Amino acid sequence: MNPGWSRDPQAGTTVVDDRYFQLTTIHGRDYQKFSIDHGIHMVPVDEDEADRLEAQHRVCNIVFDGRLFFPPVGPIRSVLDCGYGAASWAAEVAENDPDCTVIGVDISLHMKPDDLPDNFIPQLDDINRPFTFDANSFDFVHSRFVAGGINRNRWETYLRDIKKILRPGCWVQMVELYPMCQSDNGSITDSHALRQWSHTYSRSIDEVKDPRAPLRLGAMLAGAGFTDIETKMIPLPLCAWGDDARQRRIGQANRDNIQRLLSSFAIFPFTRRLGMSIEIVHNLIDRARADAANAGLKPYFPLYVGIGRKPKA
């Protein structure tokens, strides 16, 4: 564990060093200084990003028909949410079942709402570090949209840590976005700004993170020793397009999230890691936004879902 804080990993008590609250402003967006300095997470932690995460959660609720748990789970009394962000999923789980204790772990507390259920326990920690929870202590582990924060060399041990802390027969559920734009009609090419944004994003983080990790969820779950593994790729529309009413509804709901994501994901890594000027970055973002909102291009990001069960014995 980092010496900057101490906590009882089962009780959720935390004493936080002031440096984890320090912010740094980069091109008008607020970032957690500790996270930026240590290459942990490269996305803002300001109110705009918290609002985007809440919008993203609403999109997920439509995509998954309101289901918070995908596997066939029984009674759940202890849940771990890895990288809880704005606590949208964790808070909903806690509100739905007051008898369930939901522990959320994140490197930043900045986006955590003030009004949260009593049975939600936030903890400050870096999920790139080995877990310190007791073995066999959780009924369910949730891991969603953490690929931008997990170090490239951490995925194997991350999944093993999750398996260790799950009780036998219990499940992990993973959802990850692969921000490499695709087109349902094949009309997006490398000449489109949205495809250029995707390639630039991958290049900006590839040295420390693994943007292609979502494509390997099934293989990574199997490598960690999980069973009953199921994976699925869902084309997540970036705006309202298609003949299916449900798909158009998802795209309409996702449009605002994507317009904001294209900026949130890009500002720091494009300017500070690639050395691009903010003017060039804003120009690329503006053009990528136009492509993402163009229904004629039928744009989507692949959304990968994976579940796995810890063997009963």
Tab-separated table of C-alpha atoms in Angstrom:
chain	number	residue	atom	x	y	z
A	1	MET	CA	0.000	0.000	0.000
A	2	ASN	CA	1.008	3.598	-0.496
A	3	PRO	CA	2.243	5.256	2.717
A	4	GLY	CA	-0.012	8.243	2.011
A	5	TRP	CA	-3.086	6.662	3.568
A	6	SER	CA	-4.094	3.890	5.882
A	7	ARG	CA	-7.279	1.903	6.048
A	8	ASP	CA	-8.920	-1.245	7.271
A	9	PRO	CA	-9.755	-2.909	3.933
A	10	GLN	CA	-12.765	-4.713	5.395
A	11	ALA	CA	-14.239	-1.882	7.472
A	12	GLY	CA	-13.620	0.848	4.919
A	13	THR	CA	-12.080	3.379	7.317
A	14	THR	CA	-9.691	5.758	5.602
A	15	VAL	CA	-7.234	8.451	6.603
A	16	VAL	CA	-6.308	10.357	3.463
A	17	ASP	CA	-3.170	12.369	2.869
A	18	ASP	CA	-3.865	15.884	1.559
A	19	ARG	CA	-1.889	15.255	-1.628
A	20	TYR	CA	-4.683	12.995	-2.925
A	21	PHE	CA	-7.038	15.973	-2.864
A	22	GLN	CA	-4.689	18.302	-4.734
A	23	LEU	CA	-5.854	19.329	-8.196
A	24	THR	CA	-4.001	20.606	-11.219
A	25	THR	CA	-5.716	22.511	-14.011
A	26	ILE	CA	-4.703	21.655	-17.562
A	27	HIS	CA	-6.281	23.552	-20.444
A	28	GLY	CA	-9.336	24.393	-18.374
A	29	ARG	CA	-9.955	20.912	-16.929
A	30	ASP	CA	-9.242	19.793	-13.348
A	31	TYR	CA	-7.196	16.636	-12.781
A	32	GLN	CA	-6.077	14.860	-9.644
A	33	LYS	CA	-2.432	15.877	-9.382
A	34	PHE	CA	-1.318	12.636	-7.725
A	35	SER	CA	-2.902	10.546	-10.463
A	36	ILE	CA	-1.379	12.642	-13.238
A	37	ASP	CA	2.070	12.726	-11.614
A	38	HIS	CA	2.099	8.944	-11.244
A	39	GLY	CA	0.516	8.092	-14.604
A	40	ILE	CA	-2.477	6.387	-12.998
A	41	HIS	CA	-5.439	8.085	-14.661
A	42	MET	CA	-5.374	10.721	-17.394
A	43	VAL	CA	-8.998	11.893	-17.346
A	44	PRO	CA	-10.383	14.954	-15.486
A	45	VAL	CA	-12.044	14.615	-12.086
A	46	ASP	CA	-14.126	17.788	-12.279
A	47	GLU	CA	-17.888	18.317	-12.219
A	48	ASP	CA	-18.129	18.069	-16.004
A	49	GLU	CA	-16.582	14.598	-15.932
A	50	ALA	CA	-18.797	13.497	-13.029
A	51	ASP	CA	-21.830	14.578	-15.068
A	52	ARG	CA	-20.518	12.656	-18.072
A	53	LEU	CA	-20.050	9.509	-16.006
A	54	GLU	CA	-23.623	9.767	-14.771
A	55	ALA	CA	-24.810	10.135	-18.374
A	56	GLN	CA	-22.681	7.127	-19.323
A	57	HIS	CA	-24.317	5.101	-16.553
A	58	ARG	CA	-27.764	5.982	-17.912
A	59	VAL	CA	-26.647	4.762	-21.329
A	60	CYS	CA	-25.475	1.484	-19.790
A	61	ASN	CA	-28.817	1.057	-18.069
A	62	ILE	CA	-30.527	1.263	-21.454
A	63	VAL	CA	-28.010	-1.060	-23.129
A	64	PHE	CA	-28.364	-3.657	-20.362
A	65	ASP	CA	-32.126	-3.219	-19.861
A	66	GLY	CA	-31.648	-1.947	-16.325
A	67	ARG	CA	-29.773	-5.052	-15.169
A	68	LEU	CA	-26.981	-4.300	-12.719
A	69	PHE	CA	-25.903	-7.946	-12.474
A	70	PHE	CA	-25.525	-10.058	-15.612
A	71	PRO	CA	-24.650	-13.526	-14.207
A	72	PRO	CA	-27.197	-15.723	-12.416
A	73	VAL	CA	-26.406	-14.541	-8.887
A	74	GLY	CA	-28.047	-15.537	-5.633
A	75	PRO	CA	-28.314	-13.364	-2.522
A	76	ILE	CA	-25.441	-10.872	-2.465
A	77	ARG	CA	-24.228	-9.345	0.796
A	78	SER	CA	-20.811	-7.956	-0.177
A	79	VAL	CA	-19.837	-6.230	-3.422
A	80	LEU	CA	-16.591	-4.624	-4.563
A	81	ASP	CA	-16.748	-1.962	-7.288
A	82	CYS	CA	-13.309	-1.355	-8.805
A	83	GLY	CA	-12.766	2.201	-10.034
A	84	TYR	CA	-16.190	3.464	-8.977
A	85	GLY	CA	-15.725	6.981	-10.408
A	86	ALA	CA	-18.901	8.945	-9.702
A	87	ALA	CA	-20.374	5.924	-7.853
A	88	SER	CA	-23.397	5.654	-10.184
A	89	TRP	CA	-23.451	1.844	-10.390
A	90	ALA	CA	-22.367	1.283	-6.789
A	91	ALA	CA	-24.930	3.693	-5.364
A	92	GLU	CA	-27.736	2.080	-7.357
A	93	VAL	CA	-26.766	-1.378	-6.092
A	94	ALA	CA	-26.593	-0.100	-2.513
A	95	GLU	CA	-29.940	1.679	-2.762
A	96	ASN	CA	-31.635	-1.392	-4.208
A	97	ASP	CA	-30.430	-3.648	-1.387
A	98	PRO	CA	-29.832	-1.932	1.982
A	99	ASP	CA	-28.622	-5.260	3.429
A	100	CYS	CA	-25.758	-5.437	0.928
A	101	THR	CA	-22.441	-3.750	1.729
A	102	VAL	CA	-20.918	-2.143	-1.347
A	103	ILE	CA	-17.257	-1.149	-1.156
A	104	GLY	CA	-16.007	1.136	-3.890
A	105	VAL	CA	-12.307	1.624	-4.615
A	106	ASP	CA	-10.917	4.531	-6.629
A	107	ILE	CA	-7.719	6.571	-6.748
A	108	SER	CA	-9.766	9.788	-6.540
A	109	LEU	CA	-12.581	10.851	-4.229
A	110	HIS	CA	-13.283	14.051	-6.178
A	111	MET	CA	-16.320	12.834	-8.111
A	112	LYS	CA	-17.973	10.959	-5.250
A	113	PRO	CA	-21.421	12.465	-4.511
A	114	ASP	CA	-22.029	13.738	-0.997
A	115	ASP	CA	-25.401	12.011	-0.634
A	116	LEU	CA	-24.737	8.286	-0.798
A	117	PRO	CA	-26.421	5.268	0.850
A	118	ASP	CA	-25.018	4.321	4.252
A	119	ASN	CA	-24.174	0.850	2.971
A	120	PHE	CA	-21.821	2.249	0.331
A	121	ILE	CA	-18.251	2.486	1.627
A	122	PRO	CA	-15.775	4.449	-0.511
A	123	GLN	CA	-12.098	3.653	-0.227
A	124	LEU	CA	-9.158	5.484	-1.754
A	125	ASP	CA	-6.694	3.127	-3.375
A	126	ASP	CA	-4.902	2.440	-6.640
A	127	ILE	CA	-6.238	-0.750	-8.211
A	128	ASN	CA	-2.876	-1.149	-9.935
A	129	ARG	CA	-1.520	-2.194	-6.542
A	130	PRO	CA	-2.077	-5.679	-5.079
A	131	PHE	CA	-5.404	-5.982	-3.293
A	132	THR	CA	-5.260	-6.131	0.498
A	133	PHE	CA	-8.776	-7.479	1.037
A	134	ASP	CA	-9.090	-10.860	2.698
A	135	ALA	CA	-9.382	-13.895	0.461
A	136	ASN	CA	-12.914	-15.226	-0.116
A	137	SER	CA	-14.552	-12.051	1.193
A	138	PHE	CA	-16.830	-10.802	-1.647
A	139	ASP	CA	-19.949	-12.198	-3.295
A	140	PHE	CA	-19.496	-10.095	-6.433
A	141	VAL	CA	-16.831	-7.917	-8.054
A	142	HIS	CA	-17.711	-5.239	-10.591
A	143	SER	CA	-15.097	-3.737	-12.924
A	144	ARG	CA	-16.332	-1.216	-15.509
A	145	PHE	CA	-14.459	1.253	-17.730
A	146	VAL	CA	-11.114	0.902	-15.957
A	147	ALA	CA	-8.944	0.171	-19.022
A	148	GLY	CA	-7.727	3.770	-19.098
A	149	GLY	CA	-6.432	3.424	-15.544
A	150	ILE	CA	-5.058	-0.116	-15.421
A	151	ASN	CA	-1.363	-0.310	-16.240
A	152	ARG	CA	-0.409	-2.430	-19.225
A	153	ASN	CA	1.477	-4.958	-17.059
A	154	ARG	CA	-1.209	-5.149	-14.356
A	155	TRP	CA	-4.082	-6.973	-16.088
A	156	GLU	CA	-2.935	-10.519	-15.302
A	157	THR	CA	-2.452	-9.900	-11.590
A	158	TYR	CA	-5.562	-7.684	-11.444
A	159	LEU	CA	-7.753	-10.607	-12.515
A	160	ARG	CA	-5.951	-12.958	-10.144
A	161	ASP	CA	-6.508	-10.523	-7.265
A	162	ILE	CA	-10.214	-10.407	-8.097
A	163	LYS	CA	-10.433	-14.196	-8.158
A	164	LYS	CA	-8.647	-14.414	-4.795
A	165	ILE	CA	-11.056	-12.099	-2.957
A	166	LEU	CA	-14.205	-13.663	-4.414
A	167	ARG	CA	-15.926	-16.400	-2.469
A	168	PRO	CA	-15.972	-19.792	-4.237
A	169	GLY	CA	-18.766	-19.948	-6.802
A	170	CYS	CA	-19.123	-16.159	-7.031
A	171	TRP	CA	-18.813	-13.893	-10.057
A	172	VAL	CA	-16.821	-11.046	-11.583
A	173	GLN	CA	-18.473	-8.787	-14.151
A	174	MET	CA	-16.425	-6.629	-16.526
A	175	VAL	CA	-17.471	-3.972	-19.042
A	176	GLU	CA	-14.931	-2.109	-21.173
A	177	LEU	CA	-15.093	0.293	-24.095
A	178	TYR	CA	-12.678	-0.054	-26.995
A	179	PRO	CA	-12.516	3.529	-28.326
A	180	MET	CA	-11.502	2.545	-31.851
A	181	CYS	CA	-14.374	3.828	-33.965
A	182	GLN	CA	-16.116	1.488	-36.371
A	183	SER	CA	-18.909	1.967	-38.881
A	184	ASP	CA	-21.900	-0.297	-39.358
A	185	ASN	CA	-21.812	0.405	-43.086
A	186	GLY	CA	-18.028	0.550	-43.468
A	187	SER	CA	-18.011	4.209	-44.439
A	188	ILE	CA	-15.507	5.418	-41.828
A	189	THR	CA	-11.941	5.418	-43.137
A	190	ASP	CA	-8.595	6.673	-41.896
A	191	SER	CA	-9.371	9.990	-43.559
A	192	HIS	CA	-12.162	10.632	-41.044
A	193	ALA	CA	-11.313	12.684	-37.973
A	194	LEU	CA	-13.049	10.187	-35.677
A	195	ARG	CA	-10.742	7.403	-36.838
A	196	GLN	CA	-7.765	9.765	-36.489
A	197	TRP	CA	-8.892	10.572	-32.940
A	198	SER	CA	-9.031	6.849	-32.136
A	199	HIS	CA	-5.544	6.158	-33.464
A	200	THR	CA	-4.155	9.219	-31.678
A	201	TYR	CA	-5.739	8.154	-28.399
A	202	SER	CA	-4.254	4.662	-28.653
A	203	ARG	CA	-0.836	6.084	-29.463
A	204	SER	CA	-1.007	8.549	-26.559
A	205	ILE	CA	-1.526	5.906	-23.862
A	206	ASP	CA	-0.075	2.754	-25.448
A	207	GLU	CA	3.248	2.986	-23.609
A	208	VAL	CA	1.645	2.671	-20.159
A	209	LYS	CA	-1.914	1.389	-20.735
A	210	ASP	CA	-3.382	-1.258	-23.025
A	211	PRO	CA	-6.226	0.172	-25.132
A	212	ARG	CA	-6.791	-3.266	-26.704
A	213	ALA	CA	-7.290	-5.046	-23.374
A	214	PRO	CA	-11.110	-5.035	-23.765
A	215	LEU	CA	-10.755	-7.371	-26.749
A	216	ARG	CA	-9.103	-9.998	-24.526
A	217	LEU	CA	-11.496	-10.109	-21.574
A	218	GLY	CA	-12.376	-13.755	-22.174
A	219	ALA	CA	-8.770	-14.878	-22.521
A	220	MET	CA	-7.714	-12.925	-19.435
A	221	LEU	CA	-10.548	-14.373	-17.349
A	222	ALA	CA	-9.586	-17.874	-18.456
A	223	GLY	CA	-5.928	-17.215	-17.717
A	224	ALA	CA	-6.819	-16.152	-14.170
A	225	GLY	CA	-8.661	-19.426	-13.566
A	226	PHE	CA	-12.301	-18.357	-13.901
A	227	THR	CA	-14.921	-20.760	-15.254
A	228	ASP	CA	-18.352	-20.370	-16.886
A	229	ILE	CA	-16.891	-17.470	-18.873
A	230	GLU	CA	-19.107	-15.590	-21.282
A	231	THR	CA	-18.117	-12.599	-23.407
A	232	LYS	CA	-19.964	-10.394	-25.846
A	233	MET	CA	-19.206	-7.427	-28.076
A	234	ILE	CA	-21.985	-4.858	-28.323
A	235	PRO	CA	-21.777	-2.155	-31.018
A	236	LEU	CA	-22.427	1.034	-29.025
A	237	PRO	CA	-23.849	3.674	-31.381
A	238	LEU	CA	-22.354	7.146	-31.008
A	239	CYS	CA	-25.539	8.872	-32.161
A	240	ALA	CA	-29.074	7.911	-33.193
A	241	TRP	CA	-28.923	5.729	-36.322
A	242	GLY	CA	-30.312	2.456	-37.618
A	243	ASP	CA	-33.724	0.929	-38.260
A	244	ASP	CA	-34.114	-0.545	-34.781
A	245	ALA	CA	-35.945	1.766	-32.360
A	246	ARG	CA	-34.027	0.483	-29.335
A	247	GLN	CA	-30.691	1.039	-31.051
A	248	ARG	CA	-31.692	4.576	-32.021
A	249	ARG	CA	-32.710	5.235	-28.415
A	250	ILE	CA	-29.295	4.059	-27.196
A	251	GLY	CA	-27.544	6.209	-29.764
A	252	GLN	CA	-29.603	9.256	-28.864
A	253	ALA	CA	-28.824	8.785	-25.169
A	254	ASN	CA	-25.138	8.172	-25.888
A	255	ARG	CA	-24.632	11.181	-28.157
A	256	ASP	CA	-23.942	13.687	-25.356
A	257	ASN	CA	-21.706	11.223	-23.485
A	258	ILE	CA	-19.555	10.658	-26.570
A	259	GLN	CA	-19.315	14.348	-27.449
A	260	ARG	CA	-17.874	14.954	-23.976
A	261	LEU	CA	-15.764	11.769	-23.887
A	262	LEU	CA	-13.894	12.817	-27.027
A	263	SER	CA	-12.584	15.812	-25.091
A	264	SER	CA	-12.166	14.225	-21.646
A	265	PHE	CA	-10.078	11.334	-22.951
A	266	ALA	CA	-7.917	13.516	-25.196
A	267	ILE	CA	-6.862	16.776	-23.527
A	268	PHE	CA	-4.113	15.498	-21.226
A	269	PRO	CA	-2.570	12.605	-23.181
A	270	PHE	CA	-2.665	14.394	-26.531
A	271	THR	CA	-1.029	17.600	-25.238
A	272	ARG	CA	1.260	16.329	-22.477
A	273	ARG	CA	2.205	12.863	-23.745
A	274	LEU	CA	2.262	13.524	-27.497
A	275	GLY	CA	3.174	17.209	-27.355
A	276	MET	CA	0.310	18.357	-29.578
A	277	SER	CA	-0.755	21.987	-29.287
A	278	ILE	CA	-4.115	22.576	-27.633
A	279	GLU	CA	-5.316	24.336	-30.802
A	280	ILE	CA	-4.625	21.248	-32.921
A	281	VAL	CA	-6.221	19.009	-30.286
A	282	HIS	CA	-9.380	21.124	-30.138
A	283	ASN	CA	-9.571	21.091	-33.928
A	284	LEU	CA	-9.296	17.301	-34.013
A	285	ILE	CA	-11.910	16.957	-31.263
A	286	ASP	CA	-14.328	19.275	-33.067
A	287	ARG	CA	-13.994	17.329	-36.313
A	288	ALA	CA	-14.265	13.980	-34.516
A	289	ARG	CA	-17.427	15.193	-32.787
A	290	ALA	CA	-18.947	16.031	-36.158
A	291	ASP	CA	-18.191	12.510	-37.416
A	292	ALA	CA	-19.578	10.948	-34.236
A	293	ALA	CA	-22.826	12.876	-34.656
A	294	ASN	CA	-23.174	11.967	-38.337
A	295	ALA	CA	-25.895	9.318	-38.508
A	296	GLY	CA	-25.002	8.609	-42.120
A	297	LEU	CA	-21.656	7.178	-41.006
A	298	LYS	CA	-23.392	4.816	-38.548
A	299	PRO	CA	-20.489	5.185	-36.078
A	300	TYR	CA	-20.019	2.985	-33.021
A	301	PHE	CA	-17.457	2.020	-30.413
A	302	PRO	CA	-17.210	-1.699	-29.542
A	303	LEU	CA	-18.388	-2.365	-25.982
A	304	TYR	CA	-17.039	-5.580	-24.490
A	305	VAL	CA	-18.719	-7.480	-21.683
A	306	GLY	CA	-17.227	-10.411	-19.805
A	307	ILE	CA	-18.326	-12.496	-16.834
A	308	GLY	CA	-16.503	-15.289	-15.031
A	309	ARG	CA	-17.080	-17.470	-11.991
A	310	LYS	CA	-14.605	-18.515	-9.333
A	311	PRO	CA	-14.630	-22.315	-9.131
A	312	LYS	CA	-16.605	-23.715	-6.205
A	313	ALA	CA	-13.697	-25.899	-5.152
